[in-house]
């Protein structure tokens, strides 16, 4: 494993009428990262928010902003999200013809670079860019909407990508339908970073958010396979507890 389990609540499931308060609440509730799902209504069939919203909520927490760009084209917007306060910027392998170039651009902006794969996209799509990556995000639903059910066949893909990473300091993140009921299986397959939206924001108070985050974390930690834990934990370049530098 690349380190301790990271829980990254997706603010797509938050109350947008008080988004800043919601970010502060999940920070206090024990979120490790803040996951920002950016949708353009073109690459995916929904529109969420853009760089200006991320900039507006950036002062509410010092936690890592894990920005998942479900947009195409993506390259023209990388700088805007970097300036808005993203720490990790993840692009889709399917969103453009020059993935390697996009990843180089993210790192040139001083940010950690991630790539995401839709359920129908094979892991071979990232084989030749692994050394450009700080994070791989496996979608366990088809991107575009929150609240979807977890696609169990993606567990095999997670395990294959874990083997591909092969000791590199790359976080393996999973997004889509994550709950306390499947977190153990996801972690057992090799994931170390779990995105959860509805399963975290279910409830109305920071105390309920804290209980939800703790339940997902406990389940994931119970599912980890000890033999996969290795010294690469010390080499991860993204800080687990605060903002990336």
Short mmCIF file of C-alpha atoms in Angstrom, two decimals, residues 79-188:
data_model
loop_
_atom_site.label_atom_id
_atom_site.label_comp_id
_atom_site.label_asym_id
_atom_site.label_seq_id
_atom_site.Cartn_x
_atom_site.Cartn_y
_atom_site.Cartn_z
CA UNK A 79 -4.20 26.36 -15.37
CA UNK A 80 -7.48 27.81 -14.11
CA UNK A 81 -8.05 24.91 -11.73
CA UNK A 82 -4.45 25.00 -10.57
CA UNK A 83 -4.76 28.71 -9.75
CA UNK A 84 -8.12 28.10 -8.05
CA UNK A 85 -6.44 25.92 -5.43
CA UNK A 86 -6.41 22.34 -6.69
CA UNK A 87 -3.67 20.19 -5.18
CA UNK A 88 -4.31 17.04 -7.21
CA UNK A 89 -5.73 17.38 -10.72
CA UNK A 90 -7.14 14.25 -12.32
CA UNK A 91 -8.07 14.06 -15.99
CA UNK A 92 -9.82 11.29 -17.89
CA UNK A 93 -7.86 9.05 -20.22
CA UNK A 94 -10.88 9.27 -22.54
CA UNK A 95 -11.07 13.08 -22.56
CA UNK A 96 -8.37 13.88 -25.09
CA UNK A 97 -5.92 12.45 -27.59
CA UNK A 98 -2.71 13.41 -25.76
CA UNK A 99 -2.86 12.07 -22.20
CA UNK A 100 0.90 12.25 -21.70
CA UNK A 101 0.89 15.93 -22.65
CA UNK A 102 -1.95 16.67 -20.23
CA UNK A 103 -0.10 15.00 -17.37
CA UNK A 104 3.07 16.90 -18.16
CA UNK A 105 1.08 20.13 -18.12
CA UNK A 106 -0.38 19.39 -14.69
CA UNK A 107 3.03 18.72 -13.20
CA UNK A 108 4.45 21.83 -14.86
CA UNK A 109 1.81 23.79 -12.93
CA UNK A 110 3.24 22.36 -9.71
CA UNK A 111 0.32 20.00 -9.04
CA UNK A 112 0.01 16.27 -8.51
CA UNK A 113 -1.24 14.48 -11.62
CA UNK A 114 -3.96 11.85 -11.77
CA UNK A 115 -5.73 9.91 -14.48
CA UNK A 116 -9.22 8.45 -14.30
CA UNK A 117 -10.71 5.49 -16.14
CA UNK A 118 -14.40 5.00 -16.92
CA UNK A 119 -15.81 1.51 -16.29
CA UNK A 120 -15.50 0.43 -19.94
CA UNK A 121 -11.91 1.68 -20.30
CA UNK A 122 -9.23 -0.99 -19.81
CA UNK A 123 -6.26 -0.44 -17.56
CA UNK A 124 -3.97 -0.71 -20.59
CA UNK A 125 -4.86 2.94 -21.33
CA UNK A 126 -2.43 4.08 -18.62
CA UNK A 127 0.36 1.56 -19.18
CA UNK A 128 2.72 4.05 -20.80
CA UNK A 129 2.07 7.00 -18.49
CA UNK A 130 2.52 5.35 -15.10
CA UNK A 131 5.72 7.26 -14.41
CA UNK A 132 3.84 10.54 -14.94
CA UNK A 133 1.25 9.72 -12.29
CA UNK A 134 0.69 10.45 -8.63
CA UNK A 135 -2.81 8.96 -8.64
CA UNK A 136 -5.01 6.57 -10.61
CA UNK A 137 -8.77 6.97 -10.19
CA UNK A 138 -10.97 3.99 -11.05
CA UNK A 139 -14.60 4.91 -11.70
CA UNK A 140 -16.92 2.29 -10.24
CA UNK A 141 -19.96 3.98 -11.75
CA UNK A 142 -20.40 5.68 -15.10
CA UNK A 143 -19.47 9.31 -14.45
CA UNK A 144 -22.04 12.06 -14.54
CA UNK A 145 -24.28 11.63 -11.51
CA UNK A 146 -23.97 10.97 -7.81
CA UNK A 147 -25.89 8.30 -5.95
CA UNK A 148 -25.31 5.45 -8.43
CA UNK A 149 -24.77 1.82 -7.45
CA UNK A 150 -21.28 0.36 -7.27
CA UNK A 151 -20.22 -1.77 -10.26
CA UNK A 152 -18.65 -4.87 -8.72
CA UNK A 153 -16.81 -6.05 -11.88
CA UNK A 154 -14.52 -3.03 -11.39
CA UNK A 155 -12.94 -4.78 -8.41
CA UNK A 156 -10.94 -6.91 -10.81
CA UNK A 157 -9.71 -3.80 -12.62
CA UNK A 158 -8.65 -2.25 -9.31
CA UNK A 159 -6.60 -5.35 -8.52
CA UNK A 160 -4.96 -5.36 -11.96
CA UNK A 161 -4.04 -1.68 -11.67
CA UNK A 162 -2.59 -2.32 -8.22
CA UNK A 163 -0.30 -4.90 -9.84
CA UNK A 164 0.62 -2.43 -12.60
CA UNK A 165 1.60 0.21 -10.05
CA UNK A 166 4.12 -2.30 -8.69
CA UNK A 167 5.61 -0.29 -5.85
CA UNK A 168 5.48 3.13 -7.51
CA UNK A 169 4.40 6.00 -5.21
CA UNK A 170 0.96 6.23 -6.84
CA UNK A 171 -2.31 6.49 -4.96
CA UNK A 172 -5.06 4.15 -6.16
CA UNK A 173 -8.38 5.93 -5.77
CA UNK A 174 -11.90 4.62 -6.31
CA UNK A 175 -14.98 6.74 -6.94
CA UNK A 176 -18.59 5.66 -7.36
CA UNK A 177 -21.10 4.05 -5.04
CA UNK A 178 -18.64 3.68 -2.15
CA UNK A 179 -20.30 2.81 1.16
CA UNK A 180 -19.38 1.18 4.44
CA UNK A 181 -20.73 -2.06 2.95
CA UNK A 182 -18.29 -2.30 0.03
CA UNK A 183 -15.29 -0.34 1.36
CA UNK A 184 -13.62 -3.51 2.62
CA UNK A 185 -13.79 -5.20 -0.78
CA UNK A 186 -12.45 -2.07 -2.48
CA UNK A 187 -9.50 -1.86 -0.10
CA UNK A 188 -8.85 -5.59 -0.38
#
